[in-house]
PDB file of C-alpha atoms in Angstrom:
ATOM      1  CA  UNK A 134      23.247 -46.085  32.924  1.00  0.00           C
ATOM      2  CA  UNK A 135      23.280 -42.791  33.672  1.00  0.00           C
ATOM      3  CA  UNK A 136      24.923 -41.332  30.560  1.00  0.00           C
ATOM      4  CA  UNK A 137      22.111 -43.605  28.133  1.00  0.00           C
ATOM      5  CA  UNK A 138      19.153 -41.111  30.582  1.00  0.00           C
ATOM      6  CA  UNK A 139      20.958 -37.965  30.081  1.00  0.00           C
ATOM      7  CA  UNK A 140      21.004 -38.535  26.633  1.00  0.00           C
ATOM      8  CA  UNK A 141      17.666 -39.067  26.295  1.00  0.00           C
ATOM      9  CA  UNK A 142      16.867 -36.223  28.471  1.00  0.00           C
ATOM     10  CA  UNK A 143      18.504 -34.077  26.482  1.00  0.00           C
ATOM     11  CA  UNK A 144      17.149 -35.730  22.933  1.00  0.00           C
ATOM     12  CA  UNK A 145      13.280 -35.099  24.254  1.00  0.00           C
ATOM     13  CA  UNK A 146      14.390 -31.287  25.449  1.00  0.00           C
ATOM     14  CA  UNK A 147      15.837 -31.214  21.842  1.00  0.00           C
ATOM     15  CA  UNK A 148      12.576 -32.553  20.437  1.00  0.00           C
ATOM     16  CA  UNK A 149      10.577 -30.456  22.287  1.00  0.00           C
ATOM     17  CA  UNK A 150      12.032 -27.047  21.537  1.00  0.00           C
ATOM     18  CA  UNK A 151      12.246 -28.144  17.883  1.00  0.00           C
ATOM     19  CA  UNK A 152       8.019 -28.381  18.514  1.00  0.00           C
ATOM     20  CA  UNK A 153       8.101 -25.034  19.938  1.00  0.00           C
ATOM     21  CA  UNK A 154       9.748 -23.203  17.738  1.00  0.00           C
ATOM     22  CA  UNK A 155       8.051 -24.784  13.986  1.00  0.00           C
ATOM     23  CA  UNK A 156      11.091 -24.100  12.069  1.00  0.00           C
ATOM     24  CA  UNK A 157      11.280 -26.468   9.305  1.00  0.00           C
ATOM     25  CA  UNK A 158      14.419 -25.768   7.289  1.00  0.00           C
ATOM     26  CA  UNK A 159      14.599 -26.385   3.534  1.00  0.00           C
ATOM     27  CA  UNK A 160      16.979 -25.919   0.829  1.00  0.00           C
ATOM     28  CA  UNK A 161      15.958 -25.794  -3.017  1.00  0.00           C
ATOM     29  CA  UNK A 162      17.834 -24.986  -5.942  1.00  0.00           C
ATOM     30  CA  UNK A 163      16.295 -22.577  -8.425  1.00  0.00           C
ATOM     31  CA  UNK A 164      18.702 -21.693 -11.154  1.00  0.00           C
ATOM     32  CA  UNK A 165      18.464 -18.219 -13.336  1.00  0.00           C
ATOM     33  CA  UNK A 166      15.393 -19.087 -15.533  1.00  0.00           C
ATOM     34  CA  UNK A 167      13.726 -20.540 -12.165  1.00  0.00           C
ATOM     35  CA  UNK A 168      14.367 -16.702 -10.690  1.00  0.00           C
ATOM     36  CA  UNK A 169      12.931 -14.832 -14.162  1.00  0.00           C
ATOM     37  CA  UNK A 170       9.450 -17.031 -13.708  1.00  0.00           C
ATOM     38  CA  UNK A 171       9.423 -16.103 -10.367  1.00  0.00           C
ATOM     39  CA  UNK A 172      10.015 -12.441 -10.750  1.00  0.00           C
ATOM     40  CA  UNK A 173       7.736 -12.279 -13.636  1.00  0.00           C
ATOM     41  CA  UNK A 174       4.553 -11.056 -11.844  1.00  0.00           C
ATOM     42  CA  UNK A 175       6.214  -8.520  -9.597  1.00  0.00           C
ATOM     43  CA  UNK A 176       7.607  -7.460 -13.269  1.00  0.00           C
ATOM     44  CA  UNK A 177       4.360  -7.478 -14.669  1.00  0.00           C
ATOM     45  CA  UNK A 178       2.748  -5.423 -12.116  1.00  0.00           C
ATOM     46  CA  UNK A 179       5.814  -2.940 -11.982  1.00  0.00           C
ATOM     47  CA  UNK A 180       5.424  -2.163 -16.087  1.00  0.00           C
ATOM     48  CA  UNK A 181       1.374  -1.852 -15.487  1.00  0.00           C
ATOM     49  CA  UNK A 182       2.103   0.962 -12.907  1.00  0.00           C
ATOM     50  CA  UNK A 183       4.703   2.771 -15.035  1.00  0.00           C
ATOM     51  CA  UNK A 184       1.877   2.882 -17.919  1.00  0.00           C
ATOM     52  CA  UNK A 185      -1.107   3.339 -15.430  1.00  0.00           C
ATOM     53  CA  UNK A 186       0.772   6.336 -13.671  1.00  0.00           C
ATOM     54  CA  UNK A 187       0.973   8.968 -16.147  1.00  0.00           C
ATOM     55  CA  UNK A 188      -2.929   8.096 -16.961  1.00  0.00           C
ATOM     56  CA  UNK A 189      -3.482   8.862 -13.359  1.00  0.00           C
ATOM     57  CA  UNK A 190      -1.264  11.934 -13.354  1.00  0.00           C
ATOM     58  CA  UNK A 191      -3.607  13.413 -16.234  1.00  0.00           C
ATOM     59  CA  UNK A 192      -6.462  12.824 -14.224  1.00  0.00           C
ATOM     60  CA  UNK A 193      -5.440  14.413 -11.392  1.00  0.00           C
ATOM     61  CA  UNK A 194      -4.110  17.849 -13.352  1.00  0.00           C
ATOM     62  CA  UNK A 195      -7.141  17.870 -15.170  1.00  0.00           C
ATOM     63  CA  UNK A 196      -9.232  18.067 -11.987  1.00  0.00           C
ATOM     64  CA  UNK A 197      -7.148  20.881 -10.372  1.00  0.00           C
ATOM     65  CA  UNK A 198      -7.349  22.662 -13.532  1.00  0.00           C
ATOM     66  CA  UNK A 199     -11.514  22.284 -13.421  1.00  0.00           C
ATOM     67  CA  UNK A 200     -10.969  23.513  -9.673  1.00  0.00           C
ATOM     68  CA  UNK A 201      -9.355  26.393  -9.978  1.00  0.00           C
ATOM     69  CA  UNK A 202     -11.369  27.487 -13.100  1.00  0.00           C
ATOM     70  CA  UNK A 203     -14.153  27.272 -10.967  1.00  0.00           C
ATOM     71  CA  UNK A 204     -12.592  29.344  -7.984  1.00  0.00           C
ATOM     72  CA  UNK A 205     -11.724  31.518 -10.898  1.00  0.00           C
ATOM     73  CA  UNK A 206     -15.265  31.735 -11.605  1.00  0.00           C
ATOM     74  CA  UNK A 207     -16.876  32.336  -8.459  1.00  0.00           C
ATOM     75  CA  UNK A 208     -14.291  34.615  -7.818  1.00  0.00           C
ATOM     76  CA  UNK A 209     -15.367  36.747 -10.440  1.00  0.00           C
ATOM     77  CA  UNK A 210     -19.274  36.411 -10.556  1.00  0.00           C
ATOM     78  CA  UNK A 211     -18.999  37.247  -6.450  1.00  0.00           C
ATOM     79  CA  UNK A 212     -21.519  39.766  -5.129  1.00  0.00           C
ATOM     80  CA  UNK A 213     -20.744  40.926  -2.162  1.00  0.00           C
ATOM     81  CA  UNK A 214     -23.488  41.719   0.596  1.00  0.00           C
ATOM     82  CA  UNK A 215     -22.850  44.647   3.044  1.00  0.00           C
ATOM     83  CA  UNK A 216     -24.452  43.928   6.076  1.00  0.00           C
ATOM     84  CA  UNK A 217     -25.736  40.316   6.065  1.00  0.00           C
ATOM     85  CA  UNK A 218     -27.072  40.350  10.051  1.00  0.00           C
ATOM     86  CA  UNK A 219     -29.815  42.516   9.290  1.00  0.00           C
ATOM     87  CA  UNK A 220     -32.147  41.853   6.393  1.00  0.00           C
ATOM     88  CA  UNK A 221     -33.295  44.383   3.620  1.00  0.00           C
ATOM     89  CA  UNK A 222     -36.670  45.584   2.611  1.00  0.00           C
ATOM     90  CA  UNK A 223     -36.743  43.195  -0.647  1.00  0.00           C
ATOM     91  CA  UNK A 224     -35.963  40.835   1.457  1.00  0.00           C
ATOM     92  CA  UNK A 225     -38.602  40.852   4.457  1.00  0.00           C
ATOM     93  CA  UNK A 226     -42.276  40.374   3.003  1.00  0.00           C
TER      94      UNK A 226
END
């Protein structure tokens, strides 16, 4: 009798940590052309990036380009002010 309660002891701890821990294991088959559909969006989104990136690339030269024409620019045009504390005459109705 007391072999039938340690059994049954041990089947509820059994149960219980099988609650605890939500593992539910499966096993499915997926053959080659299973793997291809699978992989197709990850493939799809892989090829958009290698066209996308050189766009993006372009974009990004372009605007350092614009940038340092601009320093280039202001560079150039700069005036430079000697004192710039103290006010001139023009400058003080």
């Amino acid at each position: 009798l007391m072999d039938a309660a340690e059994e049954f002891v041990d089947f509820e701890v059994d149960l219980l940590r099988r609650r605890l821990q939500g593992v539910v294991e499966e096993t499915t088959r997926c053959n080659t052309w299973c793997k291809l559909k699978q992989s197709l969006g990850l493939t799809i989104i892989g090829l958009l990036l290698i066209c996308i990136s050189p766009c993006l690339m372009w974009k990004n030269e372009g605007r350092h380009v614009k940038e340092l024409r601009r320093i280039d620019f202001c560079k150039n045009k700069a005036v430079v002010i000697d004192n710039s504390d103290v006010p001139t005459d023009e400058h003080t109705g």
